[in-house]
Amino acid sequence: MGYLEPQTLRAVDAEAPMNGAAILSAQGLTCRYGHVTALDGVELELRAGQVTALLGDNGAGKSTLISLLSGVNRPSEGEIRIDGTPVRIGSPDQARAVGIATVFQTLALVEDRSIAENLFLGREPVRFGFLLDRGRMHREAAAVFERLQVKLPPVGTAVRYLSGGQRQAIAVARTMLDGARVVILDEPTAALGVRETGKVLDLIRQLRAAGAAVLLVSHNMENVFDVADRAVVLRLGRKVADLDLAGVSRAELVRHIVGAEHGA
């Protein structure tokens, strides 16, 4: 089967799927580094208007899977589809082009630049072909934060003066500005206090309400049960569970993670 280039895919995808419909699906994703198999035949489905938690101990394969979906690495085998169409994702730019945005723990923000400048980092609007359009940046920044129902200092404020939760809000808002339909969040509440964590969880709910398919990587079971609809569990590079969290206890989920449900 042929692959569509990102720009062609966007043209085909004139209408986003309704909530519950699969935006991204992956079959048989495998990643090898020499003789080491870091990911082995993993299948995954991310649906519009749902939060899927990606769980597993260290070394389970979570980071490897994220790297394949975000274009940091390429799979040794397997296929990724967007709206049922096979796509090649060979770089982060190509991932963004097909609607996949990843917020890594590092956030990739520039301390000395403003909120608005960080929001448009690398894609700043210009006037007359060369003048930075700060007015447009400020207007669009304010609009996206209003849509997310996030209260921040004025968008001209330097990022160095913001809290951890406020910085996460900028990183998440950048995915919306990109028009991302699949948003991958890598440990977004790590090192945050209770109040800041609550704000980030509210942001995740806003993404879900906007119809995004969210993949949440987290070690925090309380956060997972607060916002996730489903959980996919990896162990030693393989998928060992794909669960609807409405009918699962925390104890059962932990047993899948540590391998007690699978005779490990």
PDB file of N, CA and C in Angstrom, residues 150-151 163 165-166 194-205:
ATOM      1  N   VAL A 150      -6.857  29.177  30.603  1.00  0.00           N
ATOM      2  CA  VAL A 150      -5.635  29.283  31.412  1.00  0.00           C
ATOM      3  C   VAL A 150      -5.377  30.753  31.721  1.00  0.00           C
ATOM      4  N   LYS A 151      -5.100  31.036  32.982  1.00  0.00           N
ATOM      5  CA  LYS A 151      -4.759  32.390  33.392  1.00  0.00           C
ATOM      6  C   LYS A 151      -3.241  32.486  33.558  1.00  0.00           C
ATOM      7  N   SER A 163       5.901  29.758  36.776  1.00  0.00           N
ATOM      8  CA  SER A 163       5.979  28.515  37.546  1.00  0.00           C
ATOM      9  C   SER A 163       6.020  27.317  36.599  1.00  0.00           C
ATOM     10  N   GLY A 165       3.885  24.832  36.344  1.00  0.00           N
ATOM     11  CA  GLY A 165       2.587  24.597  35.731  1.00  0.00           C
ATOM     12  C   GLY A 165       2.292  25.574  34.612  1.00  0.00           C
ATOM     13  N   GLN A 166       2.695  26.829  34.785  1.00  0.00           N
ATOM     14  CA  GLN A 166       2.488  27.828  33.743  1.00  0.00           C
ATOM     15  C   GLN A 166       3.325  27.509  32.508  1.00  0.00           C
ATOM     16  N   VAL A 194       0.940  20.034  44.244  1.00  0.00           N
ATOM     17  CA  VAL A 194      -0.452  19.606  44.105  1.00  0.00           C
ATOM     18  C   VAL A 194      -1.274  20.613  43.304  1.00  0.00           C
ATOM     19  N   ARG A 195      -1.149  21.894  43.624  1.00  0.00           N
ATOM     20  CA  ARG A 195      -1.949  22.912  42.942  1.00  0.00           C
ATOM     21  C   ARG A 195      -1.586  22.993  41.470  1.00  0.00           C
ATOM     22  N   GLU A 196      -0.276  22.996  41.179  1.00  0.00           N
ATOM     23  CA  GLU A 196       0.171  23.076  39.787  1.00  0.00           C
ATOM     24  C   GLU A 196      -0.229  21.827  39.006  1.00  0.00           C
ATOM     25  N   THR A 197      -0.160  20.680  39.664  1.00  0.00           N
ATOM     26  CA  THR A 197      -0.579  19.429  39.025  1.00  0.00           C
ATOM     27  C   THR A 197      -2.048  19.501  38.631  1.00  0.00           C
ATOM     28  N   GLY A 198      -2.870  20.041  39.514  1.00  0.00           N
ATOM     29  CA  GLY A 198      -4.291  20.173  39.220  1.00  0.00           C
ATOM     30  C   GLY A 198      -4.543  21.020  37.989  1.00  0.00           C
ATOM     31  N   LYS A 199      -3.748  22.084  37.821  1.00  0.00           N
ATOM     32  CA  LYS A 199      -3.909  22.947  36.651  1.00  0.00           C
ATOM     33  C   LYS A 199      -3.540  22.202  35.371  1.00  0.00           C
ATOM     34  N   VAL A 200      -2.475  21.396  35.438  1.00  0.00           N
ATOM     35  CA  VAL A 200      -2.068  20.646  34.252  1.00  0.00           C
ATOM     36  C   VAL A 200      -3.110  19.598  33.895  1.00  0.00           C
ATOM     37  N   LEU A 201      -3.691  18.952  34.899  1.00  0.00           N
ATOM     38  CA  LEU A 201      -4.743  17.976  34.631  1.00  0.00           C
ATOM     39  C   LEU A 201      -5.964  18.648  34.001  1.00  0.00           C
ATOM     40  N   ASP A 202      -6.244  19.869  34.414  1.00  0.00           N
ATOM     41  CA  ASP A 202      -7.332  20.625  33.776  1.00  0.00           C
ATOM     42  C   ASP A 202      -7.017  20.891  32.303  1.00  0.00           C
ATOM     43  N   LEU A 203      -5.742  21.166  32.004  1.00  0.00           N
ATOM     44  CA  LEU A 203      -5.345  21.376  30.615  1.00  0.00           C
ATOM     45  C   LEU A 203      -5.589  20.114  29.782  1.00  0.00           C
ATOM     46  N   ILE A 204      -5.289  18.963  30.366  1.00  0.00           N
ATOM     47  CA  ILE A 204      -5.500  17.698  29.662  1.00  0.00           C
ATOM     48  C   ILE A 204      -6.988  17.501  29.380  1.00  0.00           C
ATOM     49  N   ARG A 205      -7.823  17.850  30.350  1.00  0.00           N
ATOM     50  CA  ARG A 205      -9.271  17.745  30.136  1.00  0.00           C
ATOM     51  C   ARG A 205      -9.721  18.677  29.018  1.00  0.00           C
TER      52      ARG A 205
END
